[in-house]
mmCIF file of C-alpha atoms in Angstrom:
data_model
loop_
_atom_site.group_PDB
_atom_site.id
_atom_site.type_symbol
_atom_site.label_atom_id
_atom_site.label_comp_id
_atom_site.label_asym_id
_atom_site.label_seq_id
_atom_site.Cartn_x
_atom_site.Cartn_y
_atom_site.Cartn_z
ATOM 1 C CA MET A 1 19.078 -198.200 194.949
ATOM 2 C CA LEU A 2 17.883 -195.131 196.830
ATOM 3 C CA LEU A 3 19.602 -192.866 194.304
ATOM 4 C CA ILE A 4 17.931 -194.654 191.396
ATOM 5 C CA SER A 5 14.545 -194.361 193.109
ATOM 6 C CA LEU A 6 15.054 -190.644 193.643
ATOM 7 C CA LEU A 7 16.077 -190.187 190.017
ATOM 8 C CA VAL A 8 12.991 -192.007 188.806
ATOM 9 C CA ALA A 9 10.821 -189.869 191.076
ATOM 10 C CA CYS A 10 12.412 -186.684 189.773
ATOM 11 C CA ALA A 11 11.906 -187.868 186.217
ATOM 12 C CA VAL A 12 8.284 -188.857 186.676
ATOM 13 C CA PHE A 13 7.341 -185.577 188.335
ATOM 14 C CA GLY A 14 9.322 -183.455 185.908
ATOM 15 C CA LEU A 15 12.063 -182.340 188.333
ATOM 16 C CA GLY A 16 15.332 -181.573 186.575
ATOM 17 C CA LEU A 17 13.854 -182.392 183.182
ATOM 18 C CA ALA A 18 12.400 -178.987 182.361
ATOM 19 C CA THR A 19 12.839 -178.161 178.724
ATOM 20 C CA GLY A 20 11.477 -175.844 176.078
ATOM 21 C CA GLN A 21 8.416 -177.231 174.309
ATOM 22 C CA VAL A 22 8.025 -176.073 170.713
ATOM 23 C CA VAL A 23 4.417 -175.219 169.847
ATOM 24 C CA GLN A 24 3.015 -174.089 166.517
ATOM 25 C CA THR A 25 1.694 -170.539 166.183
ATOM 26 C CA GLU A 26 0.582 -168.186 163.442
ATOM 27 C CA LEU A 27 3.206 -167.541 160.797
ATOM 28 C CA GLU A 28 4.889 -164.133 160.939
ATOM 29 C CA GLU A 29 5.682 -162.316 157.695
ATOM 30 C CA SER A 30 8.949 -160.840 158.994
ATOM 31 C CA VAL A 31 10.271 -164.325 159.811
ATOM 32 C CA VAL A 32 9.381 -165.613 156.344
ATOM 33 C CA GLN A 33 11.134 -162.643 154.752
ATOM 34 C CA GLU A 34 14.238 -163.274 156.853
ATOM 35 C CA LEU A 35 14.361 -166.924 155.793
ATOM 36 C CA LEU A 36 13.756 -166.324 152.089
ATOM 37 C CA GLN A 37 16.215 -163.430 151.906
ATOM 38 C CA CYS A 38 18.877 -165.624 153.483
ATOM 39 C CA ILE A 39 18.222 -168.545 151.118
ATOM 40 C CA ASN A 40 18.093 -166.355 148.016
ATOM 41 C CA LEU A 41 21.584 -165.011 148.766
ATOM 42 C CA LEU A 42 23.025 -168.528 148.533
ATOM 43 C CA PRO A 43 24.752 -169.700 145.335
ATOM 44 C CA THR A 44 22.617 -172.858 145.285
ATOM 45 C CA GLY A 45 19.023 -172.799 144.036
ATOM 46 C CA TYR A 46 16.102 -174.120 146.103
ATOM 47 C CA ARG A 47 12.356 -174.647 145.992
ATOM 48 C CA VAL A 48 9.918 -174.556 148.894
ATOM 49 C CA TYR A 49 6.581 -176.139 149.819
ATOM 50 C CA VAL A 50 4.455 -176.742 152.938
ATOM 51 C CA ASP A 51 3.957 -180.270 154.306
ATOM 52 C CA VAL A 52 0.945 -181.819 156.061
ATOM 53 C CA ASP A 53 2.144 -180.599 159.470
ATOM 54 C CA GLY A 54 2.410 -176.964 158.360
ATOM 55 C CA ASN A 55 6.205 -177.055 158.146
ATOM 56 C CA VAL A 56 8.111 -175.135 155.494
ATOM 57 C CA VAL A 57 10.143 -177.652 153.480
ATOM 58 C CA VAL A 58 13.116 -176.573 151.367
ATOM 59 C CA ILE A 59 14.313 -178.845 148.561
ATOM 60 C CA PRO A 60 17.116 -178.439 146.001
ATOM 61 C CA ALA A 61 16.099 -176.869 142.701
ATOM 62 C CA GLY A 62 17.413 -179.944 140.872
ATOM 63 C CA GLN A 63 17.167 -183.638 141.650
ATOM 64 C CA ARG A 64 19.826 -184.374 144.267
ATOM 65 C CA ALA A 65 20.343 -185.337 147.898
ATOM 66 C CA ILE A 66 20.407 -182.641 150.557
ATOM 67 C CA ASP A 67 23.749 -182.227 152.350
ATOM 68 C CA LEU A 68 23.678 -179.701 155.192
ATOM 69 C CA THR A 69 27.315 -180.340 156.096
ATOM 70 C CA GLY A 70 28.518 -179.878 152.513
ATOM 71 C CA ILE A 71 27.000 -178.050 149.563
ATOM 72 C CA ASP A 72 23.942 -177.021 151.602
ATOM 73 C CA LYS A 73 25.742 -175.741 154.710
ATOM 74 C CA GLY A 74 24.592 -172.215 153.863
ATOM 75 C CA LEU A 75 20.998 -173.425 154.038
ATOM 76 C CA LEU A 76 21.706 -174.814 157.507
ATOM 77 C CA LYS A 77 22.737 -171.330 158.676
ATOM 78 C CA CYS A 78 19.507 -169.894 157.259
ATOM 79 C CA MET A 79 17.529 -172.534 159.145
ATOM 80 C CA GLN A 80 19.325 -171.597 162.359
ATOM 81 C CA GLN A 81 18.429 -167.931 161.864
ATOM 82 C CA VAL A 82 14.709 -168.636 162.232
ATOM 83 C CA LEU A 83 14.948 -171.573 164.653
ATOM 84 C CA GLY A 84 12.340 -171.086 167.362
ATOM 85 C CA GLU A 85 10.179 -168.899 165.093
ATOM 86 C CA MET A 86 9.255 -171.332 162.324
ATOM 87 C CA THR A 87 9.983 -174.957 161.497
ATOM 88 C CA VAL A 88 12.090 -175.425 158.381
ATOM 89 C CA LEU A 89 12.890 -178.857 156.975
ATOM 90 C CA ALA A 90 15.520 -179.586 154.333
ATOM 91 C CA GLU A 91 14.526 -182.510 152.126
ATOM 92 C CA SER A 92 16.257 -184.444 149.373
ATOM 93 C CA SER A 93 14.806 -184.257 145.876
ATOM 94 C CA GLU A 94 16.672 -186.971 143.978
ATOM 95 C CA PHE A 95 13.491 -189.044 143.561
ATOM 96 C CA GLU A 96 10.024 -188.042 142.408
ATOM 97 C CA ASP A 97 7.675 -187.157 145.258
ATOM 98 C CA PRO A 98 4.052 -186.008 144.778
ATOM 99 C CA SER A 99 4.449 -183.397 147.527
ATOM 100 C CA HIS A 100 7.191 -181.681 145.520
ATOM 101 C CA GLN A 101 4.768 -180.823 142.718
ATOM 102 C CA SER A 102 3.500 -177.817 144.671
ATOM 103 C CA ALA A 103 7.012 -176.511 145.378
ATOM 104 C CA LEU A 104 7.883 -173.009 144.196
ATOM 105 C CA ALA A 105 11.316 -171.497 143.609
ATOM 106 C CA THR A 106 12.364 -169.545 146.702
ATOM 107 C CA GLY A 107 12.908 -166.482 144.522
ATOM 108 C CA SER A 108 9.203 -166.543 143.631
ATOM 109 C CA ALA A 109 7.812 -167.721 146.980
ATOM 110 C CA ASP A 110 6.578 -165.240 149.561
ATOM 111 C CA PHE A 111 4.600 -164.995 152.803
ATOM 112 C CA ALA A 112 1.243 -165.172 150.995
ATOM 113 C CA PHE A 113 2.213 -168.401 149.199
ATOM 114 C CA LEU A 114 3.327 -170.143 152.389
ATOM 115 C CA LEU A 115 0.342 -168.915 154.398
ATOM 116 C CA ALA A 116 -2.124 -170.014 151.716
ATOM 117 C CA ASN A 117 -0.595 -173.492 151.826
ATOM 118 C CA GLY A 118 -0.982 -173.813 155.597
ATOM 119 C CA ALA A 119 2.475 -172.877 156.896
ATOM 120 C CA LYS A 120 2.756 -172.319 160.645
ATOM 121 C CA GLY A 121 5.128 -170.391 162.833
ATOM 122 C CA GLN A 122 6.405 -171.622 166.166
ATOM 123 C CA ARG A 123 7.522 -170.482 169.577
ATOM 124 C CA ILE A 124 9.343 -172.160 172.438
ATOM 125 C CA GLN A 125 7.255 -172.468 175.581
ATOM 126 C CA PRO A 126 9.690 -172.842 178.503
ATOM 127 C CA GLY A 127 9.532 -175.030 181.558
ATOM 128 C CA LEU A 128 7.587 -178.079 180.374
ATOM 129 C CA ASP A 129 8.517 -181.662 181.137
ATOM 130 C CA ALA A 130 10.249 -183.255 178.174
ATOM 131 C CA GLY A 131 7.959 -186.266 178.445
ATOM 132 C CA ALA A 132 4.678 -184.515 179.121
ATOM 133 C CA ASP A 133 3.047 -185.730 175.916
ATOM 134 C CA ALA A 134 4.567 -189.184 175.568
ATOM 135 C CA ILE A 135 4.651 -192.582 177.228
ATOM 136 C CA ILE A 136 8.237 -192.817 178.469
ATOM 137 C CA ASN A 137 10.275 -195.867 179.385
ATOM 138 C CA THR A 138 11.287 -195.635 183.082
ATOM 139 C CA THR A 139 14.763 -197.076 182.489
ATOM 140 C CA ALA A 140 15.411 -194.426 179.867
ATOM 141 C CA LEU A 141 14.336 -191.757 182.355
ATOM 142 C CA VAL A 142 16.871 -192.963 184.908
ATOM 143 C CA ASP A 143 19.598 -192.900 182.267
ATOM 144 C CA ARG A 144 18.580 -189.419 181.144
ATOM 145 C CA SER A 145 18.502 -188.074 184.715
ATOM 146 C CA GLU A 146 21.948 -189.459 185.523
ATOM 147 C CA HIS A 147 23.400 -187.695 182.499
ATOM 148 C CA ARG A 148 21.771 -184.397 183.453
ATOM 149 C CA LEU A 149 23.401 -184.587 186.868
ATOM 150 C CA THR A 150 26.881 -184.866 185.360
ATOM 151 C CA LYS A 151 26.947 -182.536 182.342
ATOM 152 C CA ARG A 152 24.868 -180.067 180.388
ATOM 153 C CA CYS A 153 26.752 -180.187 177.066
ATOM 154 C CA ALA A 154 25.125 -183.543 176.491
ATOM 155 C CA GLY A 155 26.468 -186.169 174.124
ATOM 156 C CA TYR A 156 23.041 -187.760 173.827
ATOM 157 C CA TYR A 157 19.462 -186.981 172.798
ATOM 158 C CA GLY A 158 15.947 -188.337 173.111
ATOM 159 C CA ALA A 159 13.714 -189.755 170.385
ATOM 160 C CA TYR A 160 9.958 -190.249 170.644
ATOM 161 C CA LEU A 161 8.648 -192.824 168.166
ATOM 162 C CA ASP A 162 5.010 -193.645 167.459
ATOM 163 C CA ILE A 163 3.563 -196.276 165.124
ATOM 164 C CA TYR A 164 0.548 -193.969 164.730
ATOM 165 C CA THR A 165 0.348 -190.352 163.621
ATOM 166 C CA GLY A 166 0.199 -187.599 166.232
ATOM 167 C CA CYS A 167 2.967 -188.779 168.594
ATOM 168 C CA SER A 168 0.386 -189.247 171.356
ATOM 169 C CA ASN A 169 1.574 -192.755 172.325
ATOM 170 C CA ALA A 170 5.253 -192.455 171.535
ATOM 171 C CA ASP A 171 7.932 -194.678 173.041
ATOM 172 C CA TYR A 172 10.931 -192.788 174.387
ATOM 173 C CA VAL A 173 14.548 -193.847 173.829
ATOM 174 C CA THR A 174 17.875 -192.163 174.544
ATOM 175 C CA GLN A 175 20.704 -192.336 172.026
ATOM 176 C CA TYR A 176 24.239 -191.018 171.818
ATOM 177 C CA PHE A 177 25.125 -188.607 169.029
ATOM 178 C CA GLY A 178 26.584 -190.116 165.876
ATOM 179 C CA GLY A 179 25.796 -193.342 164.096
ATOM 180 C CA CYS A 180 22.665 -194.570 162.385
ATOM 181 C CA ILE A 181 19.728 -195.739 164.503
ATOM 182 C CA ASN A 182 17.792 -198.333 162.548
ATOM 183 C CA TYR A 183 14.467 -200.140 163.117
ATOM 184 C CA MET A 184 13.001 -203.144 161.310
ATOM 185 C CA SER A 185 9.486 -201.693 161.354
ATOM 186 C CA SER A 186 8.532 -198.142 160.487
ATOM 187 C CA TYR A 187 7.139 -195.393 162.693
ATOM 188 C CA ALA A 188 4.432 -193.027 161.458
ATOM 189 C CA SER A 189 5.325 -190.000 163.570
ATOM 190 C CA VAL A 190 8.378 -188.875 165.524
ATOM 191 C CA PHE A 191 9.731 -186.036 167.583
ATOM 192 C CA PHE A 192 13.053 -185.403 169.276
ATOM 193 C CA TRP A 193 14.464 -183.874 172.451
ATOM 194 C CA ASN A 194 17.745 -181.957 172.650
ATOM 195 C CA PRO A 195 18.943 -181.670 176.286
ATOM 196 C CA ASP A 196 22.131 -179.859 175.246
ATOM 197 C CA THR A 197 22.458 -176.271 176.471
ATOM 198 C CA CYS A 198 25.515 -175.702 174.250
ATOM 199 C CA ASN A 199 24.461 -176.681 170.727
ATOM 200 C CA ASP A 200 21.495 -177.029 168.431
ATOM 201 C CA MET A 201 20.826 -180.557 167.186
ATOM 202 C CA LEU A 202 20.685 -181.550 163.523
ATOM 203 C CA THR A 203 18.451 -184.566 162.987
ATOM 204 C CA THR A 204 17.940 -186.494 159.754
ATOM 205 C CA ILE A 205 15.282 -189.160 159.250
ATOM 206 C CA TRP A 206 14.869 -191.676 156.422
ATOM 207 C CA PRO A 207 11.828 -193.605 155.153
ATOM 208 C CA HIS A 208 14.281 -196.463 154.514
ATOM 209 C CA HIS A 209 16.567 -198.721 156.516
ATOM 210 C CA ASP A 210 20.201 -197.988 157.367
ATOM 211 C CA CYS A 211 20.072 -194.205 156.859
ATOM 212 C CA GLY A 212 20.295 -194.519 153.102
ATOM 213 C CA GLN A 213 18.497 -194.893 149.761
ATOM 214 C CA GLY A 214 17.451 -191.240 149.582
ATOM 215 C CA ASN A 215 14.329 -189.248 150.479
ATOM 216 C CA GLN A 216 15.856 -188.074 153.762
ATOM 217 C CA VAL A 217 14.652 -184.959 155.559
ATOM 218 C CA SER A 218 16.713 -182.913 158.026
ATOM 219 C CA PHE A 219 15.674 -180.411 160.690
ATOM 220 C CA LEU A 220 17.037 -178.611 163.726
ATOM 221 C CA VAL A 221 16.082 -178.925 167.379
ATOM 222 C CA GLY A 222 17.117 -175.935 169.471
ATOM 223 C CA VAL A 223 19.076 -176.054 172.711
ATOM 224 C CA SER A 224 17.171 -177.501 175.681
ATOM 225 C CA SER A 225 13.993 -178.073 173.718
ATOM 226 C CA ASN A 226 11.766 -180.575 171.976
ATOM 227 C CA SER A 227 10.895 -180.550 168.305
ATOM 228 C CA ILE A 228 7.303 -180.624 167.131
ATOM 229 C CA CYS A 229 5.759 -183.917 166.058
ATOM 230 C CA TYR A 230 6.618 -184.840 162.472
ATOM 231 C CA THR A 231 4.269 -187.005 160.407
ATOM 232 C CA ARG A 232 6.997 -188.827 158.506
ATOM 233 C CA THR A 233 7.480 -192.534 157.822
ATOM 234 C CA THR A 234 10.691 -193.314 159.698
ATOM 235 C CA TYR A 235 12.834 -196.441 159.632
ATOM 236 C CA SER A 236 16.158 -194.855 160.584
ATOM 237 C CA TYR A 237 17.689 -191.584 161.777
ATOM 238 C CA THR A 238 20.820 -189.804 162.931
ATOM 239 C CA ALA A 239 21.434 -186.795 165.167
ATOM 240 C CA SER A 240 24.465 -184.621 165.849
ATOM 241 C CA PRO A 241 25.216 -181.318 167.619
ATOM 242 C CA VAL A 242 25.778 -178.181 165.535
ATOM 243 C CA SER A 243 27.194 -174.910 166.831
ATOM 244 C CA ARG A 244 25.830 -171.494 165.969
#
C-alpha cells in the first residue's frame, strides 16, 4: 500500500513521468523541402493539404487506403525524417472528403503553398509532465508508474481522449501495443503519449468503429514524447512501435 501511495504521489507531482511535449512553432522552409524531396523520390504518387490544426496531411494520389507497413512504407520513412520538426499525417483517400479538395500533388506543392494554408512546424520541449494538460485517471497513473520502474522499452502507450475539441479535459488511459481499441461513442479530439525510449510510435485513428471502414489517418509520436492534440472524430485506434 505504501508503494502504491508513493507511486501515485510521484505521478501526481510529475516525478519519473518527465516526457517531451510537442508544441507547434513556425514552419521552416528547409524542413518542408526535406519532406517533399523525400516523398517525390518515392515510386508512389501523393497529394498534400493542411488540416484545421495546421498539420501537413499526405494522401495517395488515387482513391485508396493508406498502408504505412506496405505500399506506403517509404512515406513512413519520410515522416520519420522530419519527426520533431513538423507534424505529418498520412490519410486514406478511398472515399470523398471535402478537405481533400484543396490537396495539391507533392510535386507541385512547396513551402509557400503549405504556409499560405496555415501549416505549422513543431519542436519537442523536454521535461514536462506527460499529464500536465489533461485530467488523468489515478489508477492509470499507478499502472504507468509501475511500468516505468521496470522497463524503458515500453510495450504500452497512453491515450488522451476528449469529447470536446482542444483536449483540455481529456481522460487518460493506458493501452498495450497491438489490437484495436474501440469505443461506442466518439471523441472529438485526441492526443497520445509514447513512453518508449527505444522506438517511435505509429498511431492510426478511425472515425468508425472496429478500426475499419476507411478514412483512417496515421501519424508518428516520437520517443519519450507526447503528440499534439488532433481535432479528429475518433471511435477506434491502434498503436505500435516502429524502429528508425
